[in-house]
PDB file of C-alpha atoms in Angstrom:
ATOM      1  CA  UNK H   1      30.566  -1.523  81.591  1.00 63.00           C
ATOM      2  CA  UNK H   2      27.926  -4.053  80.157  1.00 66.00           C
ATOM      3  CA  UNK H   3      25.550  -1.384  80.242  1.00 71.00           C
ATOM      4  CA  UNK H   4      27.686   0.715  77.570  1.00 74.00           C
ATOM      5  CA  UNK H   5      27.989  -2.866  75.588  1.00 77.00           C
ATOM      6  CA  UNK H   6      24.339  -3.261  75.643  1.00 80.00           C
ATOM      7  CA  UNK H   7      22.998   0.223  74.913  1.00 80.00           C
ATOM      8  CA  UNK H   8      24.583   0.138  71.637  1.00 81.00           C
ATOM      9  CA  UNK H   9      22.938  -3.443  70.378  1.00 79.00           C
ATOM     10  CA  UNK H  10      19.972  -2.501  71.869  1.00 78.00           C
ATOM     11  CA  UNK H  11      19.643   1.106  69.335  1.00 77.00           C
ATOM     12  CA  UNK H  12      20.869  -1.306  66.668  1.00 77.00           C
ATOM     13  CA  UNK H  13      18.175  -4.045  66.980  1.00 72.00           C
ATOM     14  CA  UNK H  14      15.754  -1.263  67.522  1.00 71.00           C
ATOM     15  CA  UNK H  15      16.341   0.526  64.499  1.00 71.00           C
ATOM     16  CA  UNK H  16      16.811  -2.599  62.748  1.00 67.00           C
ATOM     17  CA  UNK H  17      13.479  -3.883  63.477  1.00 65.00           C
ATOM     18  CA  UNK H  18      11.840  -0.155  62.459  1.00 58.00           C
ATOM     19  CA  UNK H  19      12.389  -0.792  58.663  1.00 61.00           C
ATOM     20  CA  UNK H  20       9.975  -3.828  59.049  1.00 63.00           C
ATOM     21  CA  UNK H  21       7.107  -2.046  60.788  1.00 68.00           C
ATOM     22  CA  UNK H  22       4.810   0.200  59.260  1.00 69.00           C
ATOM     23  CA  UNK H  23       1.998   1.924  60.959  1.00 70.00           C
ATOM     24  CA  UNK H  24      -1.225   0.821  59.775  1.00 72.00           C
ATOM     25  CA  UNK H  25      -2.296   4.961  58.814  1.00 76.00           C
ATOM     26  CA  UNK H  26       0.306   4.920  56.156  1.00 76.00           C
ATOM     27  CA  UNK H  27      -0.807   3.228  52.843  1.00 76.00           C
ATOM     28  CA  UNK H  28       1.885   2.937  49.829  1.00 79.00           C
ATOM     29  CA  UNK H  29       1.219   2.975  46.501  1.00 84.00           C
ATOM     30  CA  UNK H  30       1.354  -0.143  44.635  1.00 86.00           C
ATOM     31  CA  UNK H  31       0.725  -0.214  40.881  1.00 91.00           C
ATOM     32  CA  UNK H  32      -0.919  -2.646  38.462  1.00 91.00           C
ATOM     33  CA  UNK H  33       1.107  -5.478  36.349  1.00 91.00           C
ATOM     34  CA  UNK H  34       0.277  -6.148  33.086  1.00 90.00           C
ATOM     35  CA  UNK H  35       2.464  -9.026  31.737  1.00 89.00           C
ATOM     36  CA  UNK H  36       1.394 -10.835  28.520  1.00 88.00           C
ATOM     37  CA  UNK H  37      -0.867 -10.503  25.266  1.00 85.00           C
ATOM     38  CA  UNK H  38      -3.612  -8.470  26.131  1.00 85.00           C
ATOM     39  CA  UNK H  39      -6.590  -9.879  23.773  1.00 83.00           C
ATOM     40  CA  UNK H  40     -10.257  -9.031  23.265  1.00 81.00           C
ATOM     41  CA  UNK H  41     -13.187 -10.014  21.871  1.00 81.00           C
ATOM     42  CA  UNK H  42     -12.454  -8.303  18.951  1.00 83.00           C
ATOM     43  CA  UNK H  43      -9.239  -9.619  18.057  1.00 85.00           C
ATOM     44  CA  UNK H  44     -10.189 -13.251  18.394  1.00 85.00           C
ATOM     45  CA  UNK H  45     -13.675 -12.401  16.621  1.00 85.00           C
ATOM     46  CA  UNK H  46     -11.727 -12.132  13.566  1.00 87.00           C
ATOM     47  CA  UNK H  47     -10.259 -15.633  13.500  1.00 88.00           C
ATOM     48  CA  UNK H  48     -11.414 -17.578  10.869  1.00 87.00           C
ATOM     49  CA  UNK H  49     -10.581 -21.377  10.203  1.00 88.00           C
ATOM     50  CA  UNK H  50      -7.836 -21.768   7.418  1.00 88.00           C
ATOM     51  CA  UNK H  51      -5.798 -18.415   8.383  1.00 90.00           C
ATOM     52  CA  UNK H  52      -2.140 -18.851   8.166  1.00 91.00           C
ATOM     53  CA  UNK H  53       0.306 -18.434  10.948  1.00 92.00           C
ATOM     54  CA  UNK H  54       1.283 -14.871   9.793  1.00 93.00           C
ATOM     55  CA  UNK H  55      -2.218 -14.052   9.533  1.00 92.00           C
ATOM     56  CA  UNK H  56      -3.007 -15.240  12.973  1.00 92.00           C
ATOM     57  CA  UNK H  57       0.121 -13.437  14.373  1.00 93.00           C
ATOM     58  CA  UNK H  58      -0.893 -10.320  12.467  1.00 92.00           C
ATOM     59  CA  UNK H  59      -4.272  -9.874  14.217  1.00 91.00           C
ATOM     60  CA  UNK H  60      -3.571 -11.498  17.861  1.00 91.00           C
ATOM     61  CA  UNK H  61       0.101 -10.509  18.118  1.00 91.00           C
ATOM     62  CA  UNK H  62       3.269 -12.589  18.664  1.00 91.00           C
ATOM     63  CA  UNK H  63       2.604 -15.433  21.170  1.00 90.00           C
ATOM     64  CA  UNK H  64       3.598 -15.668  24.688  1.00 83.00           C
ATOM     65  CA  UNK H  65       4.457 -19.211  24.786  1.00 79.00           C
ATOM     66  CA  UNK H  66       5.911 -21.257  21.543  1.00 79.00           C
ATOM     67  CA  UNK H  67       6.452 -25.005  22.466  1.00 80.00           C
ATOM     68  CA  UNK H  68       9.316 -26.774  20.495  1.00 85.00           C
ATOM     69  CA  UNK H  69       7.865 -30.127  21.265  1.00 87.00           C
ATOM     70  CA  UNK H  70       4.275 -28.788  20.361  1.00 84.00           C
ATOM     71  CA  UNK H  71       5.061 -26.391  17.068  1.00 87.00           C
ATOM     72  CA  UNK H  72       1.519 -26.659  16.398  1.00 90.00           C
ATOM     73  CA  UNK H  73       0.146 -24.532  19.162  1.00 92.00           C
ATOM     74  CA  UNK H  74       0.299 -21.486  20.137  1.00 91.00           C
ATOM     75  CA  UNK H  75      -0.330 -19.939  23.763  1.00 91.00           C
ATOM     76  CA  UNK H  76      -1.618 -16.460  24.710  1.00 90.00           C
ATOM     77  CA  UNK H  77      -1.392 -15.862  28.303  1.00 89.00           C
ATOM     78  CA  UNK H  78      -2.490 -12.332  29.949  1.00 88.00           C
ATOM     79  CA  UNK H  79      -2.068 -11.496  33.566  1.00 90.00           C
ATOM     80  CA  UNK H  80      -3.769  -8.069  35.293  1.00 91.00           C
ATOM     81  CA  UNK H  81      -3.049  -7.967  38.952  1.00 92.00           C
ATOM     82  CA  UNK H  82      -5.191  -4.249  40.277  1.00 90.00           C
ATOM     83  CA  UNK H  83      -2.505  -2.451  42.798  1.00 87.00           C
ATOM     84  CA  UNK H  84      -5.401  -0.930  44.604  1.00 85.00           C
ATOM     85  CA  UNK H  85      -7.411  -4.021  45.489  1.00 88.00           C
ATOM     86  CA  UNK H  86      -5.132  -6.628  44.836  1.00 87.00           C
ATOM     87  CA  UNK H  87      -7.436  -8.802  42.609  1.00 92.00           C
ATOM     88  CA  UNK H  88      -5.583 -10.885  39.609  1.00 92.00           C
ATOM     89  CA  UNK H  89      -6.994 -11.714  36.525  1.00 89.00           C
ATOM     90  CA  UNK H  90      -5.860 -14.182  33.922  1.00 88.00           C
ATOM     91  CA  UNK H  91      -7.090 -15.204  30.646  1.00 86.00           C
ATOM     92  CA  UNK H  92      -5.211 -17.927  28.610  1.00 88.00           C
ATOM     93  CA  UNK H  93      -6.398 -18.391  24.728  1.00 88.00           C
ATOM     94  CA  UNK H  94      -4.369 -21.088  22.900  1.00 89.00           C
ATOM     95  CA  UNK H  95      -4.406 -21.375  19.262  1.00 90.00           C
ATOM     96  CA  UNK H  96      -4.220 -24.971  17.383  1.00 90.00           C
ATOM     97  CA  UNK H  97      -2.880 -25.131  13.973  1.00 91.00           C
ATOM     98  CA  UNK H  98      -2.654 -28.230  11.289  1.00 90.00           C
ATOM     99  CA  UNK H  99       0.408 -29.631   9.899  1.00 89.00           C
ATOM    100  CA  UNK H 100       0.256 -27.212   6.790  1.00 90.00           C
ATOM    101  CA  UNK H 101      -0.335 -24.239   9.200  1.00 90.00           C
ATOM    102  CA  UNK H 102      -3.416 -23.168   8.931  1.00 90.00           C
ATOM    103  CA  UNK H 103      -5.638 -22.657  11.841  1.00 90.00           C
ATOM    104  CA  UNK H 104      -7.945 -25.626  13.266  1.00 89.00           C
ATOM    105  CA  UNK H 105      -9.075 -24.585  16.639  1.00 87.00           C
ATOM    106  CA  UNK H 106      -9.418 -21.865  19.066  1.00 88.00           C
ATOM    107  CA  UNK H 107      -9.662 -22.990  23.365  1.00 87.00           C
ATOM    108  CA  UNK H 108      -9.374 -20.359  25.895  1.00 84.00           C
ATOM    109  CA  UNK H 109     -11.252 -17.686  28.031  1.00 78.00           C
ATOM    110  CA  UNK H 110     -11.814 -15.235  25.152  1.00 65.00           C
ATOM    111  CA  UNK H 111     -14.560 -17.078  23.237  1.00 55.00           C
ATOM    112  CA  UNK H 112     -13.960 -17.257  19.340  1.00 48.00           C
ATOM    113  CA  UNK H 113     -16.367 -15.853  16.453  1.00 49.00           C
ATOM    114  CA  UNK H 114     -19.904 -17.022  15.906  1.00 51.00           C
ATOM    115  CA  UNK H 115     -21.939 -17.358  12.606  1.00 50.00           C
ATOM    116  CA  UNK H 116     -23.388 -13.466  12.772  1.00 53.00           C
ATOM    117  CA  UNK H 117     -20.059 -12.128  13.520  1.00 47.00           C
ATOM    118  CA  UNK H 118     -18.627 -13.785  10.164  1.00 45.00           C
ATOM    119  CA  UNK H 119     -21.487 -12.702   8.280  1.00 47.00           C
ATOM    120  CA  UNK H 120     -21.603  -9.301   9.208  1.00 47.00           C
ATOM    121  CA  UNK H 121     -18.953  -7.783   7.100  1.00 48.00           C
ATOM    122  CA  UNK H 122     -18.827  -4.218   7.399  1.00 47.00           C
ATOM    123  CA  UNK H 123     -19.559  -4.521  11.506  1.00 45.00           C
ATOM    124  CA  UNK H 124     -16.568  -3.707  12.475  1.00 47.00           C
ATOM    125  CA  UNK H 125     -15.498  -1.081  10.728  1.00 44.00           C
ATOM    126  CA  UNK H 126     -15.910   2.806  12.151  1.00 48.00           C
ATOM    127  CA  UNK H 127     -15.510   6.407  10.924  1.00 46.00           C
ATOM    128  CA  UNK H 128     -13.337   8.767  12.463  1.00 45.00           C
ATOM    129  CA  UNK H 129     -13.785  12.538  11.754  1.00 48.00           C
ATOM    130  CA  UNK H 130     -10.420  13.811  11.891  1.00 44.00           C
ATOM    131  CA  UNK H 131     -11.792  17.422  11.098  1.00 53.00           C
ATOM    132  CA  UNK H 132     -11.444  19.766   8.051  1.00 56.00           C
ATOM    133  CA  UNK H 133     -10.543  22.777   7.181  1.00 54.00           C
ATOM    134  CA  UNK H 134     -13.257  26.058   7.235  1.00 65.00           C
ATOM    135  CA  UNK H 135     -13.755  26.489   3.467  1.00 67.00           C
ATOM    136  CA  UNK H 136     -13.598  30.104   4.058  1.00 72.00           C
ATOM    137  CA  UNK H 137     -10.381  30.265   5.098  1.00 69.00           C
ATOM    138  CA  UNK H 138      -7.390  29.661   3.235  1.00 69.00           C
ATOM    139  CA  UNK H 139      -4.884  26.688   4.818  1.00 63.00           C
ATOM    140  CA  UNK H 140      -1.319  28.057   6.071  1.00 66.00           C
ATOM    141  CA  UNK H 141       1.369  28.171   3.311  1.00 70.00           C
ATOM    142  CA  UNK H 142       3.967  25.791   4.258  1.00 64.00           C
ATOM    143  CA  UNK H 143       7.449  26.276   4.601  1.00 63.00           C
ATOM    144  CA  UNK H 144       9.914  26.225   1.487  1.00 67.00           C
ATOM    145  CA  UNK H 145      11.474  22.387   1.815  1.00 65.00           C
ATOM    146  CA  UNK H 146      14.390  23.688   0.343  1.00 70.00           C
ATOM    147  CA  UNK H 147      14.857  26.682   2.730  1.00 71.00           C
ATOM    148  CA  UNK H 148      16.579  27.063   5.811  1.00 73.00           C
ATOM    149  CA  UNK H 149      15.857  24.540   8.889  1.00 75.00           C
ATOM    150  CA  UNK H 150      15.617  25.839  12.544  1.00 75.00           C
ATOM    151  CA  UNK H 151      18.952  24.858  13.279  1.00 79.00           C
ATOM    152  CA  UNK H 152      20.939  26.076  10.512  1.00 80.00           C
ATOM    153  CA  UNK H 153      18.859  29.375  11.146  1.00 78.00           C
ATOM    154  CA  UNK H 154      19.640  29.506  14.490  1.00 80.00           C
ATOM    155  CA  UNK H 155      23.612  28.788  13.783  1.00 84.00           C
ATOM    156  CA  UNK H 156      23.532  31.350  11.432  1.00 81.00           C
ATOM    157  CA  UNK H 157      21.750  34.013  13.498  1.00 87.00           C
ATOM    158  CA  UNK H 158      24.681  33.221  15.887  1.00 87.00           C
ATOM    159  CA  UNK H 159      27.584  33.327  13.745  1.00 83.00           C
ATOM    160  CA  UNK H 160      28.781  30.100  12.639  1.00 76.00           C
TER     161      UNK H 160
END
């Protein structure tokens, strides 16, 4: 009689403690976790003393962190944590404005812009061939705009 008491707990605490062990063969996949304003030396390169608030937001993005006591700083805070190898890394760049709103200071991992990189104005700027056209060939007409669209073509080929 206890026998057919215990048997039962025993399969229960067995297969309860199965869902905790995992054989050391079997690897899962784990992904990687952005979270936060990813930022680069680009981006903070073209922070210049003076720039407004919109300006600032316009070329780093919206901030992570806006302090109600501090209005006058701004926090961007980027996390990467790798899946495969577990490693984390975390930059924090904070951006200090004056009472008018107009940027004072940069602090933070991602280092500001130096005197070449304001002086070089064309630097950053790149070409992208987007391709043409074979002069020899003529482009493909386009369709009539005021002509019939796919689906009123295809309800019509259908009856309705």
């Amino acid at each position: 009689m206890l026998r057919s008491r215990l048997l039962p707990a025993a399969a229960f605490c067995a297969l309860l403690s199965a869902c905790s062990l995992k054989p050391g063969f079997i690897n899962e996949y784990k992904i990687d976790v952005q979270q936060g304003n990813v930022l680069d030396q680009d981006m903070v390169a073209q922070l210049k003393p003076g720039q407004t608030k919109d300006q600032v937001r316009f070329l780093l993005g919206t901030p992570l962190i806006t302090d109600i006591f501090h209005q006058q700083r701004w926090d961007y805070v980027y996390r990467f944590k790798s899946g495969s190898t577990g490693e984390v890394d975390t930059r924090r760049l904070t951006v200090f404005f004056d009472a008018d709103g107009r940027l004072v200071g940069v602090t933070g991992d991602v280092e500001g812009a130096g005197v070449d990189d304001l002086t070089l104005s064309g630097a950053r700027n790149r070409v992208v061939d987007l391709g043409a056209l074979p002069a020899d060939e003529p482009a493909p007409p386009l369709p009539d705009p005021e002509g019939e669209g796919f689906f009123s073509h295809w309800l019509h080929t259908i009856g309705f």
